[in-house]
PDB file of C-alpha atoms in Angstrom:
ATOM      1  CA  ILE A  19       8.978  24.580  84.292  1.00 94.00           C
ATOM      2  CA  PRO A  20       9.787  20.972  83.315  1.00 95.00           C
ATOM      3  CA  MET A  21      11.188  20.706  79.785  1.00 95.00           C
ATOM      4  CA  PRO A  22      13.587  18.597  77.731  1.00 96.00           C
ATOM      5  CA  LYS A  23      17.253  19.490  78.080  1.00 95.00           C
ATOM      6  CA  THR A  24      17.845  22.390  75.679  1.00 92.00           C
ATOM      7  CA  ILE A  25      21.178  23.785  74.450  1.00 88.00           C
ATOM      8  CA  PRO A  26      21.464  27.085  72.532  1.00 85.00           C
ATOM      9  CA  GLY A  27      23.166  27.016  69.147  1.00 82.00           C
ATOM     10  CA  TYR A  28      25.863  29.557  68.394  1.00 71.00           C
ATOM     11  CA  LEU A  29      25.563  31.804  65.365  1.00 64.00           C
ATOM     12  CA  ALA A  30      28.529  31.730  62.985  1.00 56.00           C
ATOM     13  CA  PHE A  31      30.403  29.560  65.496  1.00 54.00           C
ATOM     14  CA  TYR A  32      30.979  26.800  62.952  1.00 53.00           C
ATOM     15  CA  LYS A  33      33.299  28.776  60.648  1.00 58.00           C
ATOM     16  CA  ASN A  34      35.907  26.066  60.241  1.00 61.00           C
ATOM     17  CA  ILE A  35      36.390  22.336  60.763  1.00 64.00           C
ATOM     18  CA  ASP A  36      37.937  22.807  64.215  1.00 68.00           C
ATOM     19  CA  MET A  37      34.982  24.862  65.423  1.00 71.00           C
ATOM     20  CA  ILE A  38      32.504  22.355  63.992  1.00 72.00           C
ATOM     21  CA  GLN A  39      34.356  19.526  65.746  1.00 77.00           C
ATOM     22  CA  GLU A  40      34.423  21.448  69.033  1.00 77.00           C
ATOM     23  CA  SER A  41      30.682  22.070  68.811  1.00 79.00           C
ATOM     24  CA  ILE A  42      30.017  18.400  68.012  1.00 81.00           C
ATOM     25  CA  ASN A  43      32.077  17.339  71.027  1.00 83.00           C
ATOM     26  CA  LEU A  44      30.199  19.757  73.316  1.00 82.00           C
ATOM     27  CA  LEU A  45      26.781  18.613  72.077  1.00 88.00           C
ATOM     28  CA  GLU A  46      27.708  14.946  72.435  1.00 89.00           C
ATOM     29  CA  LEU A  47      28.663  15.612  76.061  1.00 89.00           C
ATOM     30  CA  GLU A  48      25.257  17.178  76.748  1.00 92.00           C
ATOM     31  CA  LEU A  49      22.817  15.200  74.576  1.00 94.00           C
ATOM     32  CA  GLU A  50      22.450  11.603  73.444  1.00 95.00           C
ATOM     33  CA  TYR A  51      21.606  10.669  69.857  1.00 96.00           C
ATOM     34  CA  PRO A  52      19.033  11.065  68.526  1.00 97.00           C
ATOM     35  CA  PHE A  53      18.280  14.667  69.469  1.00 96.00           C
ATOM     36  CA  ILE A  54      16.472  17.604  67.889  1.00 94.00           C
ATOM     37  CA  ALA A  55      17.893  20.626  66.057  1.00 93.00           C
ATOM     38  CA  LYS A  56      15.376  23.444  65.887  1.00 91.00           C
ATOM     39  CA  GLU A  57      15.567  26.726  64.019  1.00 89.00           C
ATOM     40  CA  SER A  58      14.386  29.565  66.239  1.00 83.00           C
ATOM     41  CA  TYR A  59      12.097  31.032  63.582  1.00 80.00           C
ATOM     42  CA  GLY A  60       9.689  28.704  61.872  1.00 73.00           C
ATOM     43  CA  SER A  61       6.226  27.276  62.004  1.00 75.00           C
ATOM     44  CA  CYS A  62       4.224  24.230  61.010  1.00 68.00           C
ATOM     45  CA  GLY A  63       7.102  21.870  61.830  1.00 69.00           C
ATOM     46  CA  LYS A  64       9.498  23.441  59.329  1.00 77.00           C
ATOM     47  CA  GLY A  65      13.054  23.922  60.544  1.00 84.00           C
ATOM     48  CA  ILE A  66      12.917  21.018  63.001  1.00 90.00           C
ATOM     49  CA  TYR A  67      15.327  18.142  62.386  1.00 93.00           C
ATOM     50  CA  LEU A  68      16.024  14.788  64.013  1.00 94.00           C
ATOM     51  CA  ILE A  69      19.771  14.304  64.443  1.00 95.00           C
ATOM     52  CA  GLU A  70      20.466  10.565  64.553  1.00 96.00           C
ATOM     53  CA  ASN A  71      24.271  10.535  64.414  1.00 96.00           C
ATOM     54  CA  ARG A  72      27.490  12.544  64.151  1.00 92.00           C
ATOM     55  CA  GLU A  73      27.403  12.752  60.348  1.00 92.00           C
ATOM     56  CA  LYS A  74      23.913  14.249  60.366  1.00 93.00           C
ATOM     57  CA  LEU A  75      24.951  16.685  63.100  1.00 91.00           C
ATOM     58  CA  GLN A  76      27.982  17.851  61.110  1.00 86.00           C
ATOM     59  CA  SER A  77      25.915  18.516  57.982  1.00 88.00           C
ATOM     60  CA  MET A  78      23.202  20.230  60.072  1.00 88.00           C
ATOM     61  CA  LEU A  79      25.739  22.553  61.702  1.00 85.00           C
ATOM     62  CA  GLU A  80      26.770  23.722  58.245  1.00 81.00           C
ATOM     63  CA  ILE A  81      23.115  24.382  57.312  1.00 83.00           C
ATOM     64  CA  LEU A  82      22.453  26.283  60.563  1.00 84.00           C
ATOM     65  CA  LEU A  83      25.628  28.389  60.288  1.00 77.00           C
ATOM     66  CA  TYR A  84      23.906  31.812  60.351  1.00 79.00           C
ATOM     67  CA  LYS A  85      20.430  30.820  61.574  1.00 84.00           C
ATOM     68  CA  PRO A  86      19.370  31.233  65.216  1.00 88.00           C
ATOM     69  CA  HIS A  87      18.793  27.701  66.507  1.00 90.00           C
ATOM     70  CA  LEU A  88      18.867  25.361  69.463  1.00 90.00           C
ATOM     71  CA  PHE A  89      19.308  21.699  70.218  1.00 93.00           C
ATOM     72  CA  GLN A  90      16.867  19.753  72.358  1.00 94.00           C
ATOM     73  CA  GLU A  91      16.690  16.329  73.938  1.00 95.00           C
ATOM     74  CA  PHE A  92      14.499  13.968  71.888  1.00 95.00           C
ATOM     75  CA  ILE A  93      11.697  12.516  74.024  1.00 95.00           C
ATOM     76  CA  GLU A  94      11.169   9.202  72.257  1.00 93.00           C
ATOM     77  CA  GLU A  95       8.057   8.179  74.185  1.00 93.00           C
ATOM     78  CA  SER A  96       6.338  11.297  72.847  1.00 92.00           C
ATOM     79  CA  ALA A  97       7.574  11.012  69.241  1.00 91.00           C
ATOM     80  CA  GLY A  98       4.884  12.268  66.876  1.00 91.00           C
ATOM     81  CA  ILE A  99       2.529  13.248  69.719  1.00 93.00           C
ATOM     82  CA  ASP A 100       2.052  16.500  71.594  1.00 94.00           C
ATOM     83  CA  ILE A 101      -0.620  18.481  73.402  1.00 97.00           C
ATOM     84  CA  ARG A 102      -1.390  22.003  72.112  1.00 96.00           C
ATOM     85  CA  VAL A 103      -2.957  24.228  74.771  1.00 98.00           C
ATOM     86  CA  ILE A 104      -4.382  27.636  73.824  1.00 98.00           C
ATOM     87  CA  VAL A 105      -4.209  30.332  76.511  1.00 98.00           C
ATOM     88  CA  ILE A 106      -5.980  33.700  76.142  1.00 97.00           C
ATOM     89  CA  GLY A 107      -5.769  36.412  78.775  1.00 96.00           C
ATOM     90  CA  GLY A 108      -4.008  34.082  81.184  1.00 96.00           C
ATOM     91  CA  LYS A 109      -6.741  31.418  81.038  1.00 97.00           C
ATOM     92  CA  VAL A 110      -6.711  28.070  79.241  1.00 98.00           C
ATOM     93  CA  VAL A 111      -9.362  28.000  76.526  1.00 97.00           C
ATOM     94  CA  GLY A 112      -8.880  24.361  75.524  1.00 97.00           C
ATOM     95  CA  ALA A 113      -6.477  21.704  74.302  1.00 97.00           C
ATOM     96  CA  ILE A 114      -5.992  19.240  71.487  1.00 96.00           C
ATOM     97  CA  GLN A 115      -3.709  16.291  71.030  1.00 96.00           C
ATOM     98  CA  ARG A 116      -1.777  16.236  67.764  1.00 93.00           C
ATOM     99  CA  SER A 117      -0.612  12.823  66.572  1.00 93.00           C
ATOM    100  CA  ASN A 118       1.472  11.771  63.592  1.00 92.00           C
ATOM    101  CA  MET A 119       2.269   8.089  63.136  1.00 90.00           C
ATOM    102  CA  TYR A 120       4.600   8.776  60.162  1.00 89.00           C
ATOM    103  CA  ASP A 121       6.867  11.536  61.503  1.00 87.00           C
ATOM    104  CA  PHE A 122       8.507  12.532  64.802  1.00 89.00           C
ATOM    105  CA  ARG A 123       6.803  15.947  64.430  1.00 85.00           C
ATOM    106  CA  SER A 124       3.142  16.138  65.418  1.00 83.00           C
ATOM    107  CA  ASN A 125       2.337  19.231  63.354  1.00 76.00           C
ATOM    108  CA  ILE A 126      -0.816  19.035  61.249  1.00 75.00           C
ATOM    109  CA  GLU A 127       1.140  20.437  58.289  1.00 76.00           C
ATOM    110  CA  GLN A 128       3.534  17.465  58.552  1.00 76.00           C
ATOM    111  CA  GLY A 129       0.691  14.919  58.425  1.00 70.00           C
ATOM    112  CA  GLY A 130      -0.492  15.047  62.034  1.00 80.00           C
ATOM    113  CA  LYS A 131      -4.131  14.701  63.071  1.00 88.00           C
ATOM    114  CA  GLY A 132      -5.889  16.574  65.847  1.00 88.00           C
ATOM    115  CA  SER A 133      -8.256  15.258  68.506  1.00 93.00           C
ATOM    116  CA  ILE A 134      -9.861  16.787  71.595  1.00 96.00           C
ATOM    117  CA  TYR A 135      -7.699  16.559  74.690  1.00 97.00           C
ATOM    118  CA  HIS A 136      -9.376  16.769  78.085  1.00 95.00           C
ATOM    119  CA  ILE A 137      -6.969  18.897  80.067  1.00 95.00           C
ATOM    120  CA  ASP A 138      -6.304  18.088  83.717  1.00 96.00           C
ATOM    121  CA  ILE A 139      -5.755  20.589  86.529  1.00 96.00           C
ATOM    122  CA  LYS A 140      -1.965  20.077  86.554  1.00 95.00           C
ATOM    123  CA  LEU A 141      -1.577  20.856  82.837  1.00 97.00           C
ATOM    124  CA  LYS A 142      -4.006  23.786  83.081  1.00 98.00           C
ATOM    125  CA  LYS A 143      -1.967  25.371  85.885  1.00 98.00           C
ATOM    126  CA  LEU A 144       1.315  24.716  84.075  1.00 98.00           C
ATOM    127  CA  ALA A 145       0.044  26.343  80.855  1.00 98.00           C
ATOM    128  CA  GLU A 146      -1.353  29.374  82.690  1.00 98.00           C
ATOM    129  CA  ASP A 147       1.895  29.762  84.671  1.00 98.00           C
ATOM    130  CA  ILE A 148       3.947  29.695  81.450  1.00 98.00           C
ATOM    131  CA  ALA A 149       1.713  32.305  79.769  1.00 98.00           C
ATOM    132  CA  SER A 150       2.022  34.482  82.883  1.00 98.00           C
ATOM    133  CA  ILE A 151       5.815  34.163  83.090  1.00 97.00           C
ATOM    134  CA  LEU A 152       6.111  35.165  79.421  1.00 97.00           C
ATOM    135  CA  ASP A 153       3.428  37.873  79.802  1.00 96.00           C
ATOM    136  CA  LEU A 154       1.525  36.660  76.729  1.00 96.00           C
ATOM    137  CA  ASP A 155      -2.081  37.652  76.064  1.00 95.00           C
ATOM    138  CA  TYR A 156      -2.376  34.847  73.504  1.00 97.00           C
ATOM    139  CA  CYS A 157      -0.303  31.730  72.949  1.00 97.00           C
ATOM    140  CA  GLY A 158      -0.324  28.104  71.908  1.00 96.00           C
ATOM    141  CA  ILE A 159       1.812  26.001  74.231  1.00 97.00           C
ATOM    142  CA  ASP A 160       3.044  22.599  73.085  1.00 95.00           C
ATOM    143  CA  PHE A 161       3.627  19.919  75.702  1.00 97.00           C
ATOM    144  CA  LEU A 162       5.097  16.439  75.483  1.00 96.00           C
ATOM    145  CA  LYS A 163       3.378  13.852  77.649  1.00 91.00           C
ATOM    146  CA  THR A 164       5.672  11.388  79.406  1.00 94.00           C
ATOM    147  CA  LYS A 165       5.307   8.762  82.109  1.00 93.00           C
ATOM    148  CA  SER A 166       6.713  11.249  84.603  1.00 92.00           C
ATOM    149  CA  GLY A 167       4.446  14.139  83.548  1.00 93.00           C
ATOM    150  CA  TYR A 168       4.227  16.968  81.053  1.00 96.00           C
ATOM    151  CA  LEU A 169       7.273  18.647  79.508  1.00 97.00           C
ATOM    152  CA  LEU A 170       7.173  22.052  77.855  1.00 97.00           C
ATOM    153  CA  CYS A 171       8.255  21.652  74.225  1.00 94.00           C
ATOM    154  CA  GLU A 172       7.721  25.213  72.991  1.00 92.00           C
ATOM    155  CA  VAL A 173       5.566  28.319  73.266  1.00 94.00           C
ATOM    156  CA  ASN A 174       4.054  29.870  70.136  1.00 91.00           C
ATOM    157  CA  SER A 175       3.091  33.527  70.478  1.00 88.00           C
ATOM    158  CA  ASN A 176       1.428  33.402  67.041  1.00 86.00           C
ATOM    159  CA  ALA A 177      -0.110  29.936  67.180  1.00 86.00           C
ATOM    160  CA  PHE A 178      -2.376  28.967  64.280  1.00 84.00           C
ATOM    161  CA  PHE A 179      -5.799  27.754  65.389  1.00 89.00           C
ATOM    162  CA  LYS A 180      -7.709  26.490  62.318  1.00 88.00           C
ATOM    163  CA  THR A 181      -7.367  22.801  63.217  1.00 89.00           C
ATOM    164  CA  PHE A 182      -7.898  23.624  66.890  1.00 92.00           C
ATOM    165  CA  GLU A 183     -11.260  25.229  66.063  1.00 94.00           C
ATOM    166  CA  GLU A 184     -12.277  22.376  63.743  1.00 93.00           C
ATOM    167  CA  VAL A 185     -11.517  19.748  66.391  1.00 93.00           C
ATOM    168  CA  THR A 186     -12.920  21.531  69.451  1.00 95.00           C
ATOM    169  CA  ASP A 187     -15.664  23.789  68.039  1.00 95.00           C
ATOM    170  CA  ILE A 188     -14.130  26.555  70.168  1.00 95.00           C
ATOM    171  CA  ASN A 189     -14.063  29.887  68.352  1.00 96.00           C
ATOM    172  CA  ILE A 190     -10.557  31.071  69.220  1.00 95.00           C
ATOM    173  CA  ALA A 191     -10.809  34.307  67.223  1.00 93.00           C
ATOM    174  CA  LYS A 192     -14.003  35.237  69.071  1.00 95.00           C
ATOM    175  CA  HIS A 193     -12.433  34.501  72.482  1.00 94.00           C
ATOM    176  CA  TYR A 194      -9.378  36.567  71.607  1.00 94.00           C
ATOM    177  CA  VAL A 195     -11.390  39.540  70.297  1.00 94.00           C
ATOM    178  CA  GLU A 196     -13.642  39.492  73.375  1.00 94.00           C
ATOM    179  CA  TYR A 197     -10.574  39.432  75.618  1.00 94.00           C
ATOM    180  CA  LEU A 198      -8.968  42.345  73.734  1.00 92.00           C
ATOM    181  CA  LEU A 199     -12.188  44.400  73.900  1.00 93.00           C
ATOM    182  CA  GLU A 200     -12.468  43.794  77.642  1.00 91.00           C
ATOM    183  CA  LYS A 201      -8.819  44.695  78.148  1.00 88.00           C
ATOM    184  CA  THR A 202      -9.286  47.898  76.107  1.00 87.00           C
ATOM    185  CA  LYS A 203     -12.313  48.876  78.201  1.00 83.00           C
ATOM    186  CA  LEU A 204     -10.287  48.393  81.396  1.00 76.00           C
ATOM    187  CA  LEU A 205      -7.416  50.479  80.019  1.00 75.00           C
ATOM    188  CA  ASP A 206      -9.839  53.261  79.030  1.00 74.00           C
ATOM    189  CA  LYS A 207     -11.520  53.139  82.429  1.00 75.00           C
ATOM    190  CA  ASN A 208      -8.151  53.377  84.220  1.00 75.00           C
ATOM    191  CA  ARG A 209      -7.085  56.334  82.050  1.00 75.00           C
ATOM    192  CA  ASN A 210     -10.298  58.196  82.818  1.00 74.00           C
ATOM    193  CA  ASN A 211      -9.919  57.720  86.575  1.00 69.00           C
TER     194      ASN A 211
END
């Protein structure tokens, strides 16, 4: 699955100045400034930071001391823009493009705006493959669009869909409930056989 270079953060690794310096040196070997620091638990664009230089990285390491996190290559050509694809029961239901001209994050809650995105076969297959690999009945998958193709940014197993529904007129809740009812019927049928 194509994705930006991603480095795991280490919990409680930055206990002293030497450890912070060692971590900075390792990250600077792997990633170029600017890059992204991302808390592992968050939503709506919260807990995602743009690290422009060593000073910002040092202060961010102190903030992330005991929080699960990762670092990710910043894809400048996709700054403030991503594609959110909703997958239910292994099938793509639809997609929107989220755009924010004032922030590197595309999230609606950070000022982004949604518009319908006409998904192509390549992105559809990629999204369905990702949902299958992760064995998710429901997910919102965020992609960055680059000149060389789509990159997986993140997978949300509890993706919000209010804006998605407003933009696309697709009733996500209805699709999900129908899928769950069908899946329940199949499980019941298999138990009775």
